[in-house]
Coordinates of C-alpha atoms in Angstrom, one line a residue:
Chain L
X1 CA 0.2 -0.1 0.3
X2 CA 1.3 3.5 -1.0
X3 CA 1.3 6.4 1.5
X4 CA -2.0 8.2 1.6
X5 CA -2.0 11.6 2.9
X6 CA -5.1 13.4 4.4
X7 CA -6.5 16.5 3.4
X8 CA -4.5 18.6 5.9
X9 CA -1.2 16.8 4.8
X10 CA -2.2 17.4 1.2
X11 CA -3.1 21.4 1.9
X12 CA 0.3 21.6 3.6
X13 CA 2.3 20.1 0.6
X14 CA 0.2 22.4 -1.7
X15 CA 1.5 25.7 0.1
X16 CA -1.5 26.4 2.2
X17 CA 0.5 26.7 5.4
X18 CA 3.2 28.8 3.6
X19 CA 6.7 27.7 2.1
X20 CA 8.3 26.3 5.3
X21 CA 5.5 24.0 6.0
X22 CA 5.4 23.1 2.4
X23 CA 9.1 21.9 2.6
X24 CA 8.6 20.5 5.8
X25 CA 5.7 18.2 4.8
X26 CA 7.8 17.4 1.7
X27 CA 10.5 15.8 4.1
X28 CA 8.0 14.2 6.3
X29 CA 6.1 12.4 3.4
X30 CA 9.2 11.6 1.4
X31 CA 10.7 10.2 4.7
X32 CA 7.2 8.2 5.2
X33 CA 7.7 6.7 1.6
X34 CA 11.1 5.4 2.3
X35 CA 10.1 3.9 5.6
X36 CA 6.8 2.3 3.8
X37 CA 4.4 4.2 5.9
X38 CA 0.7 4.0 4.6
X39 CA -0.1 7.2 6.6
X40 CA 0.8 10.0 8.8
X41 CA 0.2 10.8 12.4
X42 CA -0.3 13.4 14.9
X43 CA 2.8 13.7 17.4
X44 CA 2.6 15.7 20.7
X45 CA 6.0 16.8 20.5
X46 CA 9.6 17.0 18.9
X47 CA 13.3 16.9 20.2
X48 CA 15.3 18.5 17.6
X49 CA 18.7 17.7 17.0
X50 CA 19.2 20.2 14.0
X51 CA 20.6 22.8 16.2
X52 CA 24.0 21.3 16.4
X53 CA 26.3 22.9 13.8
X54 CA 27.6 20.6 11.3
X55 CA 28.6 22.8 8.6
X56 CA 26.9 25.4 6.3
X57 CA 24.1 22.7 5.6
X58 CA 23.1 23.3 9.1
X59 CA 22.5 26.8 8.7
X60 CA 21.5 26.7 5.0
X61 CA 18.4 24.6 6.4
X62 CA 17.1 26.2 9.2
X63 CA 17.3 29.7 7.4
X64 CA 15.6 28.2 4.3
X65 CA 12.6 27.3 7.1
X66 CA 13.0 30.6 9.0
X67 CA 12.6 32.7 5.5
X68 CA 9.6 30.5 4.9
X69 CA 7.8 31.6 8.2
X70 CA 8.6 28.3 10.1
X71 CA 6.9 27.9 13.4
X72 CA 6.6 24.5 15.5
X73 CA 3.2 23.3 16.0
X74 CA 3.8 21.1 18.8
X75 CA 6.2 21.6 22.0
X76 CA 9.7 21.1 20.9
X77 CA 12.9 20.9 22.7
X78 CA 16.6 21.6 21.4
X79 CA 19.5 19.3 21.4
X80 CA 23.0 20.2 22.4
X81 CA 24.6 22.7 20.6
X82 CA 28.0 23.7 19.6
X83 CA 28.4 26.5 22.1
X84 CA 27.8 26.7 25.9
X85 CA 26.1 30.3 26.0
X86 CA 26.4 29.9 29.6
X87 CA 30.2 29.9 29.8
X88 CA 31.0 31.1 26.2
X89 CA 34.6 31.6 27.5
X90 CA 35.0 27.9 27.2
X91 CA 34.9 27.6 23.6
X92 CA 38.5 27.4 22.2
X93 CA 37.3 27.3 18.3
X94 CA 37.4 29.6 15.5
X95 CA 35.1 32.7 15.4
X96 CA 33.0 31.8 12.3
X97 CA 32.3 28.5 13.8
X98 CA 31.2 30.0 16.9
X99 CA 29.5 32.6 15.0
X100 CA 27.4 30.1 12.9
X101 CA 26.8 27.9 15.9
X102 CA 25.0 30.9 17.8
X103 CA 23.2 31.9 14.5
X104 CA 21.8 28.5 14.3
X105 CA 20.6 28.3 18.1
X106 CA 18.9 31.9 17.3
X107 CA 17.2 30.2 14.2
X108 CA 15.5 27.4 16.0
X109 CA 14.5 29.8 18.9
X110 CA 12.8 31.9 16.6
X111 CA 10.9 28.9 15.1
X112 CA 9.4 28.7 18.8
X113 CA 11.8 25.6 20.0
X114 CA 12.6 25.8 23.9
X115 CA 16.2 26.7 24.5
X116 CA 16.7 23.9 26.5
X117 CA 20.0 22.7 24.6
X118 CA 20.2 19.4 26.2
X119 CA 20.8 15.7 24.8
X120 CA 18.7 14.6 27.9
X121 CA 15.2 16.2 27.1
X122 CA 13.7 13.3 29.3
X123 CA 15.1 15.2 32.4
X124 CA 13.1 18.2 31.1
X125 CA 9.6 18.8 32.6
X126 CA 6.5 17.4 30.8
X127 CA 8.2 14.3 29.5
X128 CA 6.1 11.9 27.0
X129 CA 4.0 9.3 28.8
X130 CA 3.7 5.7 27.8
X131 CA 2.3 5.2 24.2
X132 CA 2.6 8.7 23.0
X133 CA 3.8 9.3 19.8
X134 CA 6.6 12.0 19.5
X135 CA 9.4 12.8 17.0
X136 CA 12.8 12.9 18.9
X137 CA 16.3 12.9 17.1
X138 CA 19.7 12.5 19.2
X139 CA 20.3 9.0 19.3
X140 CA 20.6 8.3 23.3
X141 CA 17.0 10.5 23.5
X142 CA 15.3 8.4 20.9
X143 CA 16.4 5.1 22.9
X144 CA 15.3 6.5 26.0
X145 CA 12.1 7.5 25.1
X146 CA 10.9 4.5 23.6
X147 CA 12.7 2.0 26.2
X148 CA 12.1 3.9 29.5
X149 CA 9.4 6.0 28.8
X150 CA 7.6 3.9 26.4
X151 CA 6.6 6.8 24.4
X152 CA 6.8 6.3 20.6
X153 CA 9.4 7.3 18.0
X154 CA 11.4 5.9 14.9
X155 CA 15.1 6.7 15.0
X156 CA 15.2 10.1 13.2
X157 CA 17.8 12.1 11.9
X158 CA 18.5 16.1 11.7
X159 CA 16.1 17.9 9.4
X160 CA 12.9 15.5 9.9
X161 CA 12.9 16.5 13.6
X162 CA 12.1 20.1 12.6
X163 CA 10.0 19.2 10.0
X164 CA 7.9 17.3 12.0
X165 CA 7.5 19.7 14.8
X166 CA 6.3 22.1 12.1
X167 CA 3.8 20.0 10.4
X168 CA 3.3 18.0 13.6
X169 CA 3.1 14.8 11.9
X170 CA 5.2 11.6 11.4
X171 CA 5.5 8.5 9.5
X172 CA 3.0 5.8 11.2
X173 CA 6.0 3.0 10.6
X174 CA 9.3 1.7 12.5
X175 CA 9.2 2.0 16.0
X176 CA 5.7 3.8 16.0
X177 CA 4.4 0.2 15.3
X178 CA 3.7 -2.4 18.2
X179 CA 5.1 -5.2 15.6
X180 CA 8.6 -3.4 15.6
X181 CA 9.0 -2.7 19.2
X182 CA 8.9 -6.3 20.0
X183 CA 12.3 -7.8 21.0
X184 CA 13.7 -10.5 18.8
X185 CA 17.1 -10.8 20.4
X186 CA 17.7 -12.0 24.1
X187 CA 20.5 -11.2 26.1
X188 CA 20.4 -13.3 29.3
X189 CA 23.0 -11.9 31.9
X190 CA 22.1 -14.1 34.8
X191 CA 25.0 -16.1 34.5
X192 CA 27.1 -13.0 35.6
X193 CA 27.9 -12.1 39.5
X194 CA 25.8 -9.9 41.2
X195 CA 28.4 -7.5 42.4
X196 CA 28.7 -7.2 38.5
X197 CA 24.9 -6.6 37.4
X198 CA 24.8 -4.6 40.9
X199 CA 27.2 -2.1 39.5
X200 CA 26.4 1.2 37.5
X201 CA 29.3 0.9 35.1
X202 CA 27.9 -2.6 34.0
X203 CA 25.1 -1.0 32.1
X204 CA 26.8 1.3 29.7
X205 CA 29.3 -1.4 29.1
X206 CA 26.4 -3.8 28.4
X207 CA 24.7 -1.4 26.0
X208 CA 28.0 -1.3 24.3
X209 CA 28.3 -5.2 23.9
X210 CA 24.6 -5.4 22.8
X211 CA 25.2 -2.1 20.2
X212 CA 28.1 -4.3 18.6
X213 CA 25.9 -7.3 18.2
X214 CA 22.1 -6.5 17.1
X215 CA 22.8 -3.7 14.7
X216 CA 19.0 -2.3 14.1
X217 CA 17.1 -5.2 16.1
X218 CA 15.2 -4.6 19.4
X219 CA 17.3 -6.7 22.1
X220 CA 15.6 -7.7 25.6
X221 CA 18.1 -8.1 28.3
X222 CA 16.8 -10.7 30.9
X223 CA 18.4 -11.9 34.3
X224 CA 19.3 -8.2 35.6
X225 CA 18.1 -7.4 39.1
X226 CA 14.4 -5.8 38.9
X227 CA 13.9 -1.9 39.1
X228 CA 17.4 -1.1 37.6
X229 CA 17.9 2.6 38.1
X230 CA 16.9 5.3 35.4
X231 CA 20.6 6.5 35.2
X232 CA 21.8 3.2 34.3
X233 CA 19.1 2.5 31.7
X234 CA 20.2 5.9 30.4
X235 CA 23.8 4.7 30.1
X236 CA 22.9 1.5 28.3
X237 CA 20.8 3.1 25.8
X238 CA 23.3 5.9 25.0
X239 CA 25.8 3.2 24.4
X240 CA 23.6 0.6 22.5
X241 CA 22.9 3.6 20.3
X242 CA 26.6 4.6 19.7
X243 CA 27.8 1.3 18.9
X244 CA 25.2 0.1 17.2
X245 CA 21.7 1.4 15.6
X246 CA 19.8 0.4 18.9
X247 CA 16.4 2.6 18.7
X248 CA 14.8 0.6 21.4
X249 CA 15.7 -2.1 24.2
X250 CA 13.7 -3.8 26.9
X251 CA 15.0 -4.7 30.2
X252 CA 12.7 -7.6 32.0
X253 CA 11.7 -5.8 35.0
X254 CA 12.9 -2.4 34.8
X255 CA 11.3 -1.1 31.1
X256 CA 7.5 -0.7 31.1
X257 CA 6.9 -3.0 28.0
X258 CA 8.7 -6.0 29.5
X259 CA 6.9 -7.0 32.7
X260 CA 8.3 -10.4 31.5
X261 CA 10.3 -11.7 29.0
X262 CA 7.2 -13.2 26.9
X263 CA 5.7 -9.6 26.9
X264 CA 9.0 -8.2 25.5
X265 CA 9.0 -10.8 22.9
X266 CA 5.4 -10.0 22.3
X267 CA 4.5 -14.2 22.9
X268 CA 6.7 -15.0 20.0
X269 CA 10.3 -17.2 20.1
X270 CA 13.3 -15.2 20.0
X271 CA 15.3 -15.2 17.1
X272 CA 18.3 -15.5 18.8
X273 CA 19.6 -15.8 22.6
X274 CA 22.9 -14.7 23.7
X275 CA 24.5 -15.6 27.1
X276 CA 26.5 -12.5 28.3
X277 CA 29.7 -13.4 30.2
X278 CA 32.1 -11.7 32.0
X279 CA 34.7 -11.7 29.6
X280 CA 32.1 -9.9 27.1
X281 CA 31.8 -7.3 29.6
X282 CA 35.8 -6.9 29.9
X283 CA 36.0 -7.0 26.3
X284 CA 33.5 -4.2 26.0
X285 CA 35.5 -2.0 28.6
X286 CA 38.7 -3.0 27.0
X287 CA 37.2 -1.8 23.5
X288 CA 36.5 1.5 25.2
X289 CA 39.8 2.0 26.4
X290 CA 42.6 3.0 23.8
X291 CA 45.8 3.1 25.9
X292 CA 47.0 1.0 29.2
X293 CA 48.9 4.2 30.3
X294 CA 47.9 5.6 34.1
X295 CA 49.1 9.0 33.1
X296 CA 45.6 11.0 33.3
X297 CA 44.8 14.5 31.8
X298 CA 41.4 14.9 32.1
X299 CA 38.0 13.4 33.2
X300 CA 35.0 14.1 31.3
X301 CA 31.3 13.0 32.7
X302 CA 27.9 13.6 31.8
X303 CA 27.5 12.1 28.2
X304 CA 24.4 12.0 27.8
X305 CA 23.9 15.4 30.2
X306 CA 24.0 14.3 33.9
X307 CA 20.8 14.4 35.7
X308 CA 20.3 15.6 39.2
X309 CA 20.8 12.1 40.6
X310 CA 24.1 11.8 38.8
X311 CA 25.4 14.9 40.5
X312 CA 24.7 14.0 43.7
X313 CA 26.5 10.9 43.1
X314 CA 29.7 13.0 42.3
X315 CA 29.3 15.6 45.3
X316 CA 29.2 12.3 47.7
X317 CA 32.0 10.5 46.0
X318 CA 34.4 13.9 45.9
X319 CA 33.3 15.1 49.4
X320 CA 34.8 18.5 48.8
X321 CA 38.4 17.2 47.9
X322 CA 40.5 19.1 45.3
X323 CA 41.0 17.7 42.0
X324 CA 44.6 17.1 41.5
X325 CA 46.6 20.1 39.5
X326 CA 47.4 18.2 36.9
X327 CA 43.7 17.1 35.7
X328 CA 40.8 18.7 34.6
X329 CA 37.5 17.4 35.3
X330 CA 34.4 18.5 33.0
X331 CA 30.6 17.7 33.8
X332 CA 28.3 18.3 31.1
X333 CA 24.5 18.8 31.5
X334 CA 21.4 20.9 30.7
X335 CA 20.8 24.2 31.7
X336 CA 17.6 23.2 33.7
X337 CA 19.7 20.6 35.9
X338 CA 22.5 23.2 36.4
X339 CA 20.0 25.6 37.7
X340 CA 18.5 22.6 40.0
X341 CA 21.9 21.9 41.5
X342 CA 22.8 25.3 41.9
X343 CA 19.8 25.6 44.1
X344 CA 20.8 22.8 45.9
X345 CA 24.0 24.6 46.7
X346 CA 26.2 21.7 45.1
X347 CA 27.8 24.4 42.2
X348 CA 29.9 26.0 44.5
X349 CA 31.1 23.1 46.4
X350 CA 31.8 21.3 43.1
X351 CA 33.7 24.5 41.5
X352 CA 35.9 24.7 44.7
X353 CA 37.0 21.5 44.2
X354 CA 38.0 22.3 40.5
X355 CA 35.2 20.8 38.8
X356 CA 34.1 22.9 35.6
X357 CA 30.6 22.1 34.5
X358 CA 29.4 22.4 30.9
X359 CA 26.2 23.5 29.6
X360 CA 24.4 23.8 26.5
X361 CA 27.0 21.1 24.8
X362 CA 29.3 18.6 25.3
X363 CA 33.0 18.3 25.4
X364 CA 33.4 15.9 22.7
X365 CA 31.4 17.8 20.0
X366 CA 33.2 21.3 20.5
X367 CA 36.7 22.5 21.5
X368 CA 36.3 22.8 25.0
X369 CA 39.0 20.6 26.6
X370 CA 42.3 22.3 26.9
X371 CA 45.5 20.8 25.5
X372 CA 45.8 17.6 27.3
X373 CA 48.9 15.6 28.6
X374 CA 47.7 12.3 29.5
X375 CA 44.6 10.2 29.0
X376 CA 40.9 11.4 28.9
X377 CA 39.1 9.2 31.5
X378 CA 34.9 9.0 31.3
X379 CA 32.2 7.0 32.6
X380 CA 30.4 7.4 29.5
X381 CA 30.7 4.6 26.9
X382 CA 29.6 6.9 24.3
X383 CA 32.1 9.6 24.9
X384 CA 35.0 6.7 25.0
X385 CA 33.3 5.6 21.7
X386 CA 33.5 9.4 20.0
X387 CA 36.4 11.2 21.6
X388 CA 39.3 9.2 19.9
X389 CA 37.9 10.2 16.8
X390 CA 36.2 13.6 17.1
X391 CA 39.2 14.9 19.6
X392 CA 42.4 12.8 18.7
X393 CA 42.5 11.9 22.4
X394 CA 43.3 8.5 24.0
X395 CA 40.5 7.3 26.4
X396 CA 39.9 5.0 29.4
X397 CA 36.3 4.0 30.4
X398 CA 36.1 3.8 34.2
X399 CA 33.2 3.6 37.0
X400 CA 32.2 7.1 38.1
X401 CA 33.7 5.9 41.4
X402 CA 37.1 5.1 39.6
X403 CA 36.8 8.7 37.6
X404 CA 36.4 10.7 40.6
X405 CA 39.1 8.9 42.6
X406 CA 41.4 9.1 39.6
X407 CA 40.9 12.8 39.2
X408 CA 41.7 13.5 42.9
X409 CA 44.4 11.3 42.8
X410 CA 46.3 12.7 39.3
X411 CA 46.5 9.3 37.7
X412 CA 44.3 6.5 36.5
X413 CA 43.0 4.1 39.3
X414 CA 40.4 1.4 38.4
X415 CA 39.2 -1.3 41.0
X416 CA 39.8 -4.3 38.8
X417 CA 38.4 -6.8 41.4
X418 CA 34.7 -6.1 40.0
X419 CA 35.7 -7.3 36.6
X420 CA 36.9 -10.5 37.7
X421 CA 35.3 -14.0 36.8
X422 CA 33.0 -15.3 39.4
Chain B
X1 CA 32.9 -10.5 14.3
X2 CA 29.2 -9.9 14.7
X3 CA 26.8 -12.5 15.9
X4 CA 24.4 -11.4 13.3
X5 CA 24.1 -9.1 10.5
X6 CA 21.5 -6.9 9.3
X7 CA 18.3 -8.8 8.1
X8 CA 18.3 -8.7 4.5
X9 CA 15.6 -6.8 2.7
X10 CA 13.9 -6.5 -0.6
X11 CA 15.6 -4.4 -3.5
X12 CA 14.0 -0.8 -3.4
X13 CA 14.8 2.5 -4.6
X14 CA 15.5 5.0 -1.5
X15 CA 16.5 7.5 -3.6
X16 CA 16.6 7.4 -7.4
X17 CA 19.4 8.7 -9.3
X18 CA 22.5 7.4 -11.4
X19 CA 26.0 7.2 -10.3
X20 CA 29.3 5.2 -11.3
X21 CA 32.2 5.2 -9.2
X22 CA 34.7 2.9 -7.5
X23 CA 33.3 0.8 -4.8
X24 CA 34.2 1.7 -1.1
X25 CA 32.9 -1.3 0.8
X26 CA 32.3 -0.7 4.4
X27 CA 32.4 -3.7 6.2
X28 CA 30.7 -2.4 9.3
X29 CA 28.1 0.1 9.8
X30 CA 29.5 3.8 10.4
X31 CA 27.6 6.8 11.8
X32 CA 28.8 10.0 9.7
X33 CA 28.5 12.0 12.7
X34 CA 31.5 11.5 14.7
X35 CA 32.8 8.8 12.2
X36 CA 33.1 11.0 9.1
X37 CA 35.3 14.1 8.9
X38 CA 32.8 16.6 7.2
X39 CA 35.6 18.7 6.1
X40 CA 37.5 16.0 4.0
X41 CA 35.1 13.2 3.8
X42 CA 37.5 10.7 5.2
X43 CA 36.4 8.1 7.9
X44 CA 37.3 9.2 11.2
X45 CA 36.1 6.3 13.3
X46 CA 38.9 5.0 15.2
X47 CA 37.3 1.4 15.8
X48 CA 36.1 1.2 12.1
X49 CA 37.9 -1.1 9.8
X50 CA 37.7 1.3 7.1
X51 CA 39.1 4.3 9.2
X52 CA 41.3 6.7 6.8
X53 CA 39.6 5.8 3.7
X54 CA 37.8 8.4 1.6
X55 CA 34.1 8.2 0.8
X56 CA 34.6 10.9 -1.8
X57 CA 33.1 10.0 -5.3
X58 CA 32.6 6.6 -4.3
X59 CA 29.9 4.5 -4.0
X60 CA 29.2 3.1 -0.6
X61 CA 28.8 -0.5 -0.2
X62 CA 27.5 -0.9 3.5
X63 CA 25.2 -3.3 5.7
X64 CA 23.1 -0.3 7.4
X65 CA 23.8 2.9 9.3
X66 CA 24.6 3.3 12.8
X67 CA 24.9 6.0 16.0
X68 CA 24.1 9.7 15.5
X69 CA 21.0 11.4 14.3
X70 CA 23.6 14.1 13.0
X71 CA 24.5 11.6 10.3
X72 CA 21.7 13.3 8.3
X73 CA 23.3 16.7 8.2
X74 CA 26.8 15.6 8.0
X75 CA 25.7 13.8 4.9
X76 CA 24.1 16.8 3.5
X77 CA 27.4 18.7 4.5
X78 CA 29.6 16.6 2.4
X79 CA 27.4 16.8 -0.4
X80 CA 27.0 20.7 -0.5
X81 CA 30.9 20.9 -0.1
X82 CA 31.4 18.2 -2.9
X83 CA 33.1 15.5 -1.0
X84 CA 30.3 13.4 -0.5
X85 CA 29.6 9.5 -1.7
X86 CA 28.3 9.1 -5.5
X87 CA 26.0 6.7 -4.4
X88 CA 24.8 4.5 -1.5
X89 CA 23.8 1.0 -1.4
X90 CA 22.7 -0.6 1.7
X91 CA 21.6 -4.0 2.8
X92 CA 19.3 -2.4 5.3
X93 CA 17.4 0.9 4.9
X94 CA 18.7 3.6 7.2
X95 CA 16.4 6.5 7.1
X96 CA 19.1 8.9 8.6
X97 CA 21.1 8.7 5.4
X98 CA 17.9 9.1 3.1
X99 CA 17.1 12.3 4.9
X100 CA 20.6 13.5 4.2
X101 CA 20.1 13.3 0.6
X102 CA 16.6 14.6 0.9
X103 CA 17.8 17.9 2.4
X104 CA 20.8 18.1 -0.2
X105 CA 18.2 17.9 -3.1
X106 CA 16.1 20.6 -1.6
X107 CA 18.9 23.1 -0.7
X108 CA 21.5 22.5 -3.4
X109 CA 19.8 20.5 -6.1
X110 CA 22.2 17.7 -5.3
X111 CA 21.2 14.1 -5.1
X112 CA 22.9 10.8 -4.9
X113 CA 21.0 7.5 -5.6
X114 CA 20.5 5.3 -2.7
X115 CA 19.4 1.7 -3.0
X116 CA 18.8 -1.1 -0.7
X117 CA 19.6 -4.8 -2.2
X118 CA 19.2 -8.2 -1.1
X119 CA 22.3 -10.6 0.3
X120 CA 23.3 -12.1 -2.9
X121 CA 23.5 -8.8 -4.6
X122 CA 25.4 -7.2 -1.8
X123 CA 27.8 -9.9 -1.5
X124 CA 28.6 -9.4 -5.4
X125 CA 28.7 -5.7 -5.1
X126 CA 31.1 -5.6 -1.9
X127 CA 33.8 -7.7 -4.0
X128 CA 33.3 -5.6 -7.1
X129 CA 35.7 -2.7 -8.1
X130 CA 33.2 -0.3 -9.5
X131 CA 29.4 -0.2 -9.7
X132 CA 26.9 1.5 -12.0
X133 CA 23.8 2.6 -10.4
X134 CA 20.7 3.5 -13.0
X135 CA 17.7 5.5 -12.5
X136 CA 15.4 2.7 -13.0
X137 CA 16.9 0.6 -9.8
X138 CA 19.5 -1.8 -11.3
X139 CA 22.7 -1.9 -10.1
X140 CA 25.7 -3.8 -12.1
X141 CA 29.4 -4.2 -10.9
X142 CA 32.0 -2.8 -13.5

């Protein structure tokens, strides 16, 4: 069955809503044809990744929309940009990039998007509910919306995101449909020692392992403790979406569409089952560590953007101790979380220890980190995956406990005992 | 090695067009954002088997996409700058790539063909040195 547009869609396509809405409807409807959708559906919100400057094309598309009178028709949040407007002095790139990055942010604000500038829109107010159709771009946000919130978005890219926000419409296809949300690949972690599955750092490594295995299939994890914390699910999804094309996962006993393994599989047999071993998790850690040196230069936390709870953990672990003078420690977050931790009195304590809080952007997408003599350490599998290519740095993955302890001591320290075989 | 590759898909023309060029077979999926330098068209994903290879003017033969949503705008940007691939052949459709081509067509009137192929064709194309993609959706090696 080919795509059928309703009268409203057709009117937008014909220019009834102006030039920008017509362009937006062309992008949505042509994407719908590629996805083999038969019709479009209404969405309740959008998260826009197009505000990150990736060259002239980013600005040209936004300018074309703005010139055509574009306004979003549903609430829309903005992803990270290439600048930290709250701490502009941190930007170490060229003036042209800064100017273009700022221009892009202004263009999207002008279309009615909220200047959230965070890759974690699920940490803002009014997050979507179970079953709600949205269009989110930004791979970690997509996987969180689908998996943890039970909202429905396909893996969308730049340009489609804002086009959907303008038209309020999305293709009824992909992860919007029940049939495609069913898990087909099982990852059984019940053979792993409990001390490992109880560890926060286990989840991003599991996500990396899963992402390497499944490509675009929907995986389900079984055998983990019930009620895994939201920040661990966030880290699992972000890692899986970076290492693979994971748009949704289930974790039996923790995610809303997986009360049981059978429910996650939709009553069908699994296409594949993998028994995850401690060696798989060690391998993931080693793939995310590009040097065996213990010489530490920088620590970056908060990819995806840290939540209030994650900041609270760092405040406790750091316990007002100073960061070693040879090390810089950056924590990336959104403006709203930055405001919240300031209200709690944590910001001056972190800053007194030497922590640099970065908002609106992230240390791996824009030149912020000063010249580094030594390894970059992170608790983020996603940051560890992208930083060697983006920044030309050697990286070491570690738990947040290891990252904070290493930053204080001035050298990489890792608790190896947790990674040993049972 | 991956325990399972992408599920094969029927042959489809995702973006029509014509292209002839040398093949760059990407043995693993790539994210254009963070995986491709938008200023040079060279693959910079340090974990990718084809790191250091250039996509410029080549027909990419790849299993599927992965990673970042920003892959769309990076693809549009390299097409704008004239350092993009000449065509893309995938085993499994990836909307993020298609949207990048759509935007290049809207903004700059530049397009490249994007097709999906079945497993047998994919295997043959991956081993070919050059490929011809034609507007009716046929692909031939050579």
